[in-house]
PDB file of C-alpha atoms in Angstrom:
ATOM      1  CA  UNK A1353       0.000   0.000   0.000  1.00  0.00           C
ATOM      2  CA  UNK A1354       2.479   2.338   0.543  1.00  0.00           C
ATOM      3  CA  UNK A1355       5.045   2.116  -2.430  1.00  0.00           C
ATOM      4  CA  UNK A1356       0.884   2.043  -4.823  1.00  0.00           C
ATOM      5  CA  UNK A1357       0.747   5.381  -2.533  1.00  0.00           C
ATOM      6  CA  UNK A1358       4.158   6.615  -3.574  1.00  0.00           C
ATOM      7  CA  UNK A1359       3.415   6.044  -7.401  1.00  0.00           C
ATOM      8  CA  UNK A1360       0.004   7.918  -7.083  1.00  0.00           C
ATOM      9  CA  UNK A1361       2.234  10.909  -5.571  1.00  0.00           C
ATOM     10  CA  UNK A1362       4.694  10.972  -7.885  1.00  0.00           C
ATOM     11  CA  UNK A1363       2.448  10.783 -10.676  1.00  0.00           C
ATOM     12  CA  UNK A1364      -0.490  13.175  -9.483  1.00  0.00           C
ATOM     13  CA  UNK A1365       2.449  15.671  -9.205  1.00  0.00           C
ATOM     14  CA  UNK A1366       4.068  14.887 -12.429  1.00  0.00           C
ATOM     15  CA  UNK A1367       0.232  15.420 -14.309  1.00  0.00           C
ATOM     16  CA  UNK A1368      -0.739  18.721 -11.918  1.00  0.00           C
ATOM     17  CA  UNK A1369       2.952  20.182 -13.286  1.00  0.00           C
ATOM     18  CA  UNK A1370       2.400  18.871 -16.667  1.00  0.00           C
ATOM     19  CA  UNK A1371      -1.456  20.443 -17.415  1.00  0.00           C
ATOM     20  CA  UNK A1372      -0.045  24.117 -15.617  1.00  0.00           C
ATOM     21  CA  UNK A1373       3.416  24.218 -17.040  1.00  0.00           C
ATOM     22  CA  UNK A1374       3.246  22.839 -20.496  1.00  0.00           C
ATOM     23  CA  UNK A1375       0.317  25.056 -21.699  1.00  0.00           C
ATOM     24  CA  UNK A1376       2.833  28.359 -20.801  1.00  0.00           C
ATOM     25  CA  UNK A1377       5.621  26.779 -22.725  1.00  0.00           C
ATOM     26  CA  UNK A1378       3.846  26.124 -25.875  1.00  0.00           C
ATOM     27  CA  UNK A1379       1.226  28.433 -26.460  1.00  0.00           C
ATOM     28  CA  UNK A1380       0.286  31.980 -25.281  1.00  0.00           C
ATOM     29  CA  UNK A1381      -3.334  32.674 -24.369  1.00  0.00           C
ATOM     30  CA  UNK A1382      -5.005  36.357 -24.576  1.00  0.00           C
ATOM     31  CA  UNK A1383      -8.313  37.720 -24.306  1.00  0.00           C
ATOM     32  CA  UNK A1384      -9.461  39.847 -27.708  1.00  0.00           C
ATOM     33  CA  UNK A1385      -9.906  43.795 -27.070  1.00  0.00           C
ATOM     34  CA  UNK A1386     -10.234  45.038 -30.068  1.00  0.00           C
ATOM     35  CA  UNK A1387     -12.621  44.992 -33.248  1.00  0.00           C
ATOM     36  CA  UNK A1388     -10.265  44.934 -36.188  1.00  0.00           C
ATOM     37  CA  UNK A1389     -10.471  41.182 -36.431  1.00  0.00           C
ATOM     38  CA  UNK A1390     -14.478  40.863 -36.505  1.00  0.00           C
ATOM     39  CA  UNK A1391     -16.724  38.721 -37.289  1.00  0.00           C
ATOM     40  CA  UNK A1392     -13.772  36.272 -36.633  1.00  0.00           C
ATOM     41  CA  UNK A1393     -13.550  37.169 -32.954  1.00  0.00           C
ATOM     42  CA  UNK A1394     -15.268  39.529 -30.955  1.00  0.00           C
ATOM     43  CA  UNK A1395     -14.322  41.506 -27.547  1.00  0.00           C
ATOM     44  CA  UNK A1396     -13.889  39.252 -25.240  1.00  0.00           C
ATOM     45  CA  UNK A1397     -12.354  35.785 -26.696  1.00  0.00           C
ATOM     46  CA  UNK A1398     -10.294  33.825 -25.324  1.00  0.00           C
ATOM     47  CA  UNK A1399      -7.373  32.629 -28.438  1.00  0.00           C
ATOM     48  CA  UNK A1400      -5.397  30.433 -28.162  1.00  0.00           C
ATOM     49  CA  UNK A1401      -2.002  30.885 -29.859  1.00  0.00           C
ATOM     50  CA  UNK A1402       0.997  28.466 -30.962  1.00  0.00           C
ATOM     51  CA  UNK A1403       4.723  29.981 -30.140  1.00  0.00           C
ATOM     52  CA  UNK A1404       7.618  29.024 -32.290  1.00  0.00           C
ATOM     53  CA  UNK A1405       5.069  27.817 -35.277  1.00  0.00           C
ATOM     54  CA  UNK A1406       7.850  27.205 -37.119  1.00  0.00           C
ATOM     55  CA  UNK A1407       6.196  28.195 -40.440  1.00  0.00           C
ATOM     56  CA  UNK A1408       3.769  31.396 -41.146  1.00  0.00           C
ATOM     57  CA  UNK A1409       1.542  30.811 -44.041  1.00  0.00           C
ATOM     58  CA  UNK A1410      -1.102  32.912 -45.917  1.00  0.00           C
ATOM     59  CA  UNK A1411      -4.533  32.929 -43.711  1.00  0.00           C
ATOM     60  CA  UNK A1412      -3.048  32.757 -40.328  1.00  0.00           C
ATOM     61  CA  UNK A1413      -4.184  34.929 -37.544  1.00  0.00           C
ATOM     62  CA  UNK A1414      -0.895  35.879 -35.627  1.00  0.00           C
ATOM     63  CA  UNK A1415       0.158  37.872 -32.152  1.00  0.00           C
ATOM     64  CA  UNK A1416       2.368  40.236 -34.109  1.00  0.00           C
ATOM     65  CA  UNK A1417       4.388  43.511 -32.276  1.00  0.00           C
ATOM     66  CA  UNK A1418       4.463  45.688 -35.157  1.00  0.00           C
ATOM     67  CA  UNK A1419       5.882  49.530 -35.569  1.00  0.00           C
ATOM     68  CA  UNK A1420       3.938  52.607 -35.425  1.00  0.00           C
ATOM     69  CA  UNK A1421       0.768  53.465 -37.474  1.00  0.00           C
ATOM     70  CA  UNK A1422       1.389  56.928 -39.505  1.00  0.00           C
ATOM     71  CA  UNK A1423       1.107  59.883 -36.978  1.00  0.00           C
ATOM     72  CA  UNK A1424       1.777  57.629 -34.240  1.00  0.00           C
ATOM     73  CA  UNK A1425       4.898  57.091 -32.061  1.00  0.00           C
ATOM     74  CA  UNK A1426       3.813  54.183 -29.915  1.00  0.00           C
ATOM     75  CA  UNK A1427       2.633  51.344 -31.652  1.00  0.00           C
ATOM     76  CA  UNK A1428       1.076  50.098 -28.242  1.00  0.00           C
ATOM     77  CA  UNK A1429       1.305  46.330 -27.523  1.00  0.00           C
ATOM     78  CA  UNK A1430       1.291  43.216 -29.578  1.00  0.00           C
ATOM     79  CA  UNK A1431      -2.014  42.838 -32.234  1.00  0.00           C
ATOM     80  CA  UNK A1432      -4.201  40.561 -33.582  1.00  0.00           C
ATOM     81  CA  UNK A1433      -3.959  40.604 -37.709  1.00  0.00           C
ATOM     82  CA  UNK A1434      -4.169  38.296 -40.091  1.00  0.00           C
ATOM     83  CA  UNK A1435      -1.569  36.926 -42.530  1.00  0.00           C
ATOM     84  CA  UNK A1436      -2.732  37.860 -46.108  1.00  0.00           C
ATOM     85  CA  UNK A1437       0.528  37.940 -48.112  1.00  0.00           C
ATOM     86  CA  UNK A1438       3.945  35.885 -47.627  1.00  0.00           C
ATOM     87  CA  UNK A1439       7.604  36.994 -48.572  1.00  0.00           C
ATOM     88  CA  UNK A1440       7.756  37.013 -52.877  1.00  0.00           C
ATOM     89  CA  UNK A1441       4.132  37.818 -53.002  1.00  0.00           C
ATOM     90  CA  UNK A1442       2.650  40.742 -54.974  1.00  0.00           C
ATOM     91  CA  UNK A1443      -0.497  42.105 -52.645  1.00  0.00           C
ATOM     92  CA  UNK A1444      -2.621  44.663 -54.803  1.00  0.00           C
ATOM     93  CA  UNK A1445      -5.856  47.048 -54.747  1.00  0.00           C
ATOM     94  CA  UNK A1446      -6.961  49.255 -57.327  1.00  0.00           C
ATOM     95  CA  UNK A1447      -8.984  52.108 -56.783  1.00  0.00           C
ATOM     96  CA  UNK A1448     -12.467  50.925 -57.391  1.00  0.00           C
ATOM     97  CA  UNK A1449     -11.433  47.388 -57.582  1.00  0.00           C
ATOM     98  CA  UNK A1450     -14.267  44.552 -55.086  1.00  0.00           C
ATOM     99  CA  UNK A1451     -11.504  42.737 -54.472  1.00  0.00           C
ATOM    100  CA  UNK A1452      -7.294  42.797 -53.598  1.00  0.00           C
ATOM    101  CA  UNK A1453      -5.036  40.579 -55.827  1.00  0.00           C
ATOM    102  CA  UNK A1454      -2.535  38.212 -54.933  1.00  0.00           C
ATOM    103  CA  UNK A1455       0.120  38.126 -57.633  1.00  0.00           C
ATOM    104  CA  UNK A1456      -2.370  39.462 -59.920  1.00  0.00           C
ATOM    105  CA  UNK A1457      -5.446  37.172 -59.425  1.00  0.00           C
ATOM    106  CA  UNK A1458      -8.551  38.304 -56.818  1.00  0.00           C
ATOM    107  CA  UNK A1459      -8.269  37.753 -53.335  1.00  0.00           C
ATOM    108  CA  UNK A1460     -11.012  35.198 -51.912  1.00  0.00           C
ATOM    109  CA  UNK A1461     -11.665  36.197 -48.662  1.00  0.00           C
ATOM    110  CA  UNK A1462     -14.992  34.698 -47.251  1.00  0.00           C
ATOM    111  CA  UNK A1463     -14.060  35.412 -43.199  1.00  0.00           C
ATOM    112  CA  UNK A1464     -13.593  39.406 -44.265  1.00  0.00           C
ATOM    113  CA  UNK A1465     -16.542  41.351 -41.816  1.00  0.00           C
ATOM    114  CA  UNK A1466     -19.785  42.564 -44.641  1.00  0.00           C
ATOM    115  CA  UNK A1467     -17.996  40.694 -47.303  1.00  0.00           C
ATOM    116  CA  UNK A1468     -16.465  43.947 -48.121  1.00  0.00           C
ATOM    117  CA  UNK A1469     -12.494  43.262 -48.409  1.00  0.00           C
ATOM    118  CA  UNK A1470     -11.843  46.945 -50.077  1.00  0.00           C
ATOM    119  CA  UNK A1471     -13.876  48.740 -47.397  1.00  0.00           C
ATOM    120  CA  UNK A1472     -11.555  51.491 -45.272  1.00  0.00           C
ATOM    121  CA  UNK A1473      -8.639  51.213 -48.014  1.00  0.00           C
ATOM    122  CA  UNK A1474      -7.612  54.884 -48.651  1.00  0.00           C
ATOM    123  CA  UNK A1475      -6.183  54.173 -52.265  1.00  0.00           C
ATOM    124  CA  UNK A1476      -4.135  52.270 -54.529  1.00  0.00           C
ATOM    125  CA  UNK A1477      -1.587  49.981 -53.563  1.00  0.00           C
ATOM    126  CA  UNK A1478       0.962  47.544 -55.014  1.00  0.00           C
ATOM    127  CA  UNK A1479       3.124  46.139 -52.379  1.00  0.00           C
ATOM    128  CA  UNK A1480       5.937  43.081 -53.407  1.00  0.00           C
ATOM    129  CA  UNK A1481       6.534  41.317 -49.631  1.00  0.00           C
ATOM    130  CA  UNK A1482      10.203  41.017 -48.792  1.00  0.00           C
ATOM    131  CA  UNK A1483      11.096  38.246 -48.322  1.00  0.00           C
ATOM    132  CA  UNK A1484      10.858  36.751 -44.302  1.00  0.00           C
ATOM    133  CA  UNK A1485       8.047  39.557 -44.141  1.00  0.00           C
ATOM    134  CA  UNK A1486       4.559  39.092 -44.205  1.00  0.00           C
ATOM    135  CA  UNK A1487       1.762  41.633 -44.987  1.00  0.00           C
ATOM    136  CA  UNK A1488      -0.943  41.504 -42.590  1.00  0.00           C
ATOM    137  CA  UNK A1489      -4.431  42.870 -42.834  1.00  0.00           C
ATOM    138  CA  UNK A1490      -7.449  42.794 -40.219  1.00  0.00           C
ATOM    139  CA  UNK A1491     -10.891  41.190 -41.067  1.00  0.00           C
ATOM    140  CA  UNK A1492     -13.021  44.452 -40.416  1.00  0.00           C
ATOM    141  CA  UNK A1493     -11.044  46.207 -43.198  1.00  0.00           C
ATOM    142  CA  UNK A1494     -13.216  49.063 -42.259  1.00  0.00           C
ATOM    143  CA  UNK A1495     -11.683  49.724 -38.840  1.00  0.00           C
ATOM    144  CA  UNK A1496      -8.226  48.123 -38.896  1.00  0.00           C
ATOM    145  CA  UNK A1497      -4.951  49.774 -38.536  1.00  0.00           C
ATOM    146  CA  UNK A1498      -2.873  46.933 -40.874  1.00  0.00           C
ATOM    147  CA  UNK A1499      -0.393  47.003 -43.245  1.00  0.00           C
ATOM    148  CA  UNK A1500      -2.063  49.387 -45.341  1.00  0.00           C
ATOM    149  CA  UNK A1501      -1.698  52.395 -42.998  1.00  0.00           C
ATOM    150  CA  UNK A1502       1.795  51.307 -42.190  1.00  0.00           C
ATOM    151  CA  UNK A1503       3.012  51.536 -46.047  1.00  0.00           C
ATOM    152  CA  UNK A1504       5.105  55.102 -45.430  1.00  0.00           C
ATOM    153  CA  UNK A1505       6.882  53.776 -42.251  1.00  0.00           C
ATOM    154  CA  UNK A1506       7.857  49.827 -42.680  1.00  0.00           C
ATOM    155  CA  UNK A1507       8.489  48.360 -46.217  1.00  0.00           C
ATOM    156  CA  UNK A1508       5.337  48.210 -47.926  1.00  0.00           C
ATOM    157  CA  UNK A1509       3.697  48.047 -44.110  1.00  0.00           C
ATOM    158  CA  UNK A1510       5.016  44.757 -44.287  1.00  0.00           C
ATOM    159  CA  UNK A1511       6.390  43.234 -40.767  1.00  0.00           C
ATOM    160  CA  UNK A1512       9.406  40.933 -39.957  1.00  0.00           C
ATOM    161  CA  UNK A1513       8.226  37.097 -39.397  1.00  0.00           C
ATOM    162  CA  UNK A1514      10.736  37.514 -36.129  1.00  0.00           C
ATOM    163  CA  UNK A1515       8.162  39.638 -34.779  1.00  0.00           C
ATOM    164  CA  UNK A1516       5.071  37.192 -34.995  1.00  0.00           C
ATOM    165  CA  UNK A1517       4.848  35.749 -31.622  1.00  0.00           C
ATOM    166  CA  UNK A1518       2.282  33.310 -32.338  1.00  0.00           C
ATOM    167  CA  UNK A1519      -0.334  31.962 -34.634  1.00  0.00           C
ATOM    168  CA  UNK A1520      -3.570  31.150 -33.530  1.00  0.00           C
ATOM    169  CA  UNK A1521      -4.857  27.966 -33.187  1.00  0.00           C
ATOM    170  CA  UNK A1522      -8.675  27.128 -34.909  1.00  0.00           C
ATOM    171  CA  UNK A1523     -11.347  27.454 -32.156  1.00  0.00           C
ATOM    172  CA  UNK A1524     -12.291  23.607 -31.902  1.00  0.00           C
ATOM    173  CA  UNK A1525      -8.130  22.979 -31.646  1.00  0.00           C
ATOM    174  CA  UNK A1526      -8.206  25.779 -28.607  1.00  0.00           C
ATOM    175  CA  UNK A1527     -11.788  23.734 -27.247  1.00  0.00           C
ATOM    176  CA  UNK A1528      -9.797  20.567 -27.362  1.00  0.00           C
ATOM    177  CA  UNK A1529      -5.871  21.549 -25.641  1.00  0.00           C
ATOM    178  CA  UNK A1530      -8.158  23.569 -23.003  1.00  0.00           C
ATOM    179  CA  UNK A1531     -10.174  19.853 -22.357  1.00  0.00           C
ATOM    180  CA  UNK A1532      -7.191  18.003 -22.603  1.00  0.00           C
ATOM    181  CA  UNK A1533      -4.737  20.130 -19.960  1.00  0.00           C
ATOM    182  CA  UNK A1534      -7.644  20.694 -17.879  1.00  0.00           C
ATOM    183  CA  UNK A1535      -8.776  16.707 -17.977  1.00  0.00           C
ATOM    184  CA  UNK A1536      -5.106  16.475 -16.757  1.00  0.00           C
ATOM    185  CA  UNK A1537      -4.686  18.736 -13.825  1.00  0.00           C
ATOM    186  CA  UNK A1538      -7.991  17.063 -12.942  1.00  0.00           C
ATOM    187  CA  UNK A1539      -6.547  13.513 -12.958  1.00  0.00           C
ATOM    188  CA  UNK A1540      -3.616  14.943 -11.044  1.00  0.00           C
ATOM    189  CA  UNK A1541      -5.540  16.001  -8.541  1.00  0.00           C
ATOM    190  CA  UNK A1542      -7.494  13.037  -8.117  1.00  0.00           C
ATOM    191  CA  UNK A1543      -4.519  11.437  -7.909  1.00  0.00           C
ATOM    192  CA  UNK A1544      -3.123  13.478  -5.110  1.00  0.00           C
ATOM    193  CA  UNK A1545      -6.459  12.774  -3.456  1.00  0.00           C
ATOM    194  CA  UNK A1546      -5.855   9.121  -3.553  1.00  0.00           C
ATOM    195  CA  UNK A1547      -2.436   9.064  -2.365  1.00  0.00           C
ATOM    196  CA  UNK A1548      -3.917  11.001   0.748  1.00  0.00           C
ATOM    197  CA  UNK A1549      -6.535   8.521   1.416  1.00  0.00           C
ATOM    198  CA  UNK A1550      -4.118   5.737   0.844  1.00  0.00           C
ATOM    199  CA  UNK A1551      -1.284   7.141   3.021  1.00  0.00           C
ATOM    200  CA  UNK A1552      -3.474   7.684   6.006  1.00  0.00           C
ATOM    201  CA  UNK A1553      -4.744   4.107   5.709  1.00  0.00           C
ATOM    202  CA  UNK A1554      -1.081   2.913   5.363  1.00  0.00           C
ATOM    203  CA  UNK A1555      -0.095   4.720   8.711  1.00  0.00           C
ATOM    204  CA  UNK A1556      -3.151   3.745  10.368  1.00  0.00           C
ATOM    205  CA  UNK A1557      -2.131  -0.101   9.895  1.00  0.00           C
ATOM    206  CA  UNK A1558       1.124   0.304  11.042  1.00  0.00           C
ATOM    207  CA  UNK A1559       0.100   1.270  14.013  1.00  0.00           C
ATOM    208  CA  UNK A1560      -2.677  -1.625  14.618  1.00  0.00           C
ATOM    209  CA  UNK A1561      -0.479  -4.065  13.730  1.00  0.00           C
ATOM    210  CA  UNK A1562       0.890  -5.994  17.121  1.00  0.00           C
ATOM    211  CA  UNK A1563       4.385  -5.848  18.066  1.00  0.00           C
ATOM    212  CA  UNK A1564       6.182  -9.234  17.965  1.00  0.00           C
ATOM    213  CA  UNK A1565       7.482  -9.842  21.205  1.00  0.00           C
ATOM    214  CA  UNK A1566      10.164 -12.189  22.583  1.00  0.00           C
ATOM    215  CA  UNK A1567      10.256 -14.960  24.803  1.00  0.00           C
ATOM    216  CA  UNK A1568      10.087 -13.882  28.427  1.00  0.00           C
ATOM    217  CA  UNK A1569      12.501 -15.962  30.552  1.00  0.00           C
ATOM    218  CA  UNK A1570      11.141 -17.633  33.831  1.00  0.00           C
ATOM    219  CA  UNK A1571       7.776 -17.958  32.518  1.00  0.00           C
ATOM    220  CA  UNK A1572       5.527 -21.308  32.167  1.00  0.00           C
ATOM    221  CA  UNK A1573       5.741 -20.890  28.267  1.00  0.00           C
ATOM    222  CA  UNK A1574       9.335 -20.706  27.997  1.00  0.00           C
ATOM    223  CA  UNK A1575      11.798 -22.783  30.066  1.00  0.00           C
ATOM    224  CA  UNK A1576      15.254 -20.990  30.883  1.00  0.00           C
ATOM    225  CA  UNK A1577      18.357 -23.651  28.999  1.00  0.00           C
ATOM    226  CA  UNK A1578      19.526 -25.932  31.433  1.00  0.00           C
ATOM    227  CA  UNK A1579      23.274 -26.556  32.610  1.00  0.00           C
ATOM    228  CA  UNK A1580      25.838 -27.422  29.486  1.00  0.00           C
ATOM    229  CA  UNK A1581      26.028 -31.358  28.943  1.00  0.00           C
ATOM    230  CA  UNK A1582      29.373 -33.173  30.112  1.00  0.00           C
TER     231      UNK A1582
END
């Protein structure tokens, strides 16, 4: 009973640290405050968001620290944008235009808020990503300060990928690591719980269990050796 007690410490431990710690070293959570990103998220959501993806690809919604908007000195804290055009691609709008192009062909951009991907663009634009840049735009065009209103202080309001510091993860991925480290702190602390309830039955025994005694000289039970033989 006590080394099963042992094992359920050791291991109720080793599944508490696991579903706290292991969350912090591979993703970064944050609650959305803003509305450049709607319908996609609204105030108040909870992403979810990968460090160290590895790769950033066109569609991704990153945590990005980018520089400051024209007029402004302090670009504030990290954002919420979304990845529209990759190092060697060709992002364009022309004045009029429903649509941007992507190395000349229309955009298709069904998560864009009204369906209105031009709306809050102030003019032309023609912007070739450097490469290990990305251009990034926000989903309500209408009210996002992206790439496009970075274009006279950043190369083509393009941002280094070294500055992404995560991409986020689809909502039912977030739904399922949230069930999975919580399901595991749970089942650490259960098994905390049983190591308790084992260890205080352990001790308990030990201390029921009679002593083994000795044999008492001079008694009727036990005679005392008689004199060595000759």
């Amino acid at each position: 009973m006590g080394i099963t007690a042992l094992v359920l410490l050791m291991a109720g431990l080793l599944m508490v640290a696991g579903g706290a710690l292991v969350p912090r070293l591979l993703y970064r959570a944050a609650t959305y405050a803003a509305s450049a990103m709607e319908p996609t998220y609204a105030r108040g959501d909870l992403l979810l968001f990968r460090k160290d993806p590895g790769e950033v690809r066109r569609g991704d919604v990153v945590l990005v620290t980018v520089g400051p908007v024209d007029g402004e000195e302090d670009p504030g804290g990290p954002v919420v944008e979304r990845v529209v055009a990759v190092g060697g691609d060709t992002i364009a709008y022309e004045q009029g235009a429903s649509r941007l192009t992507l190395n000349g062909r229309p955009l298709d951009e069904p998560y864009v808020k009204d369906a209105d991907p031009t709306a809050g663009t102030a003019g032309p634009f023609s912007v070739t990503v450097p490469p290990g840049r990305v251009f990034l735009l926000g989903d309500n065009r209408v009210n996002s300060a992206d790439s496009r209103y970075r274009l006279g202080t950043q190369p083509g309001g393009t941002v280094p990928v070294g500055q992404v510091l995560g991409v986020a993860l689809p909502e039912e991925e977030t739904l399922r690591t949230g069930v999975l480290f919580g399901w595991l702190i749970i089942a650490g602390v259960l098994a905390l719980l049983a190591f308790v309830v084992l260890g205080v039955l352990w001790l308990v025994a030990r201390r029921r269990r009679p002593a083994v005694q000795g044999p008492v000289w001079g008694t009727t039970a036990v005679e005392p050796p008689g004199p060595p033989l000759r």
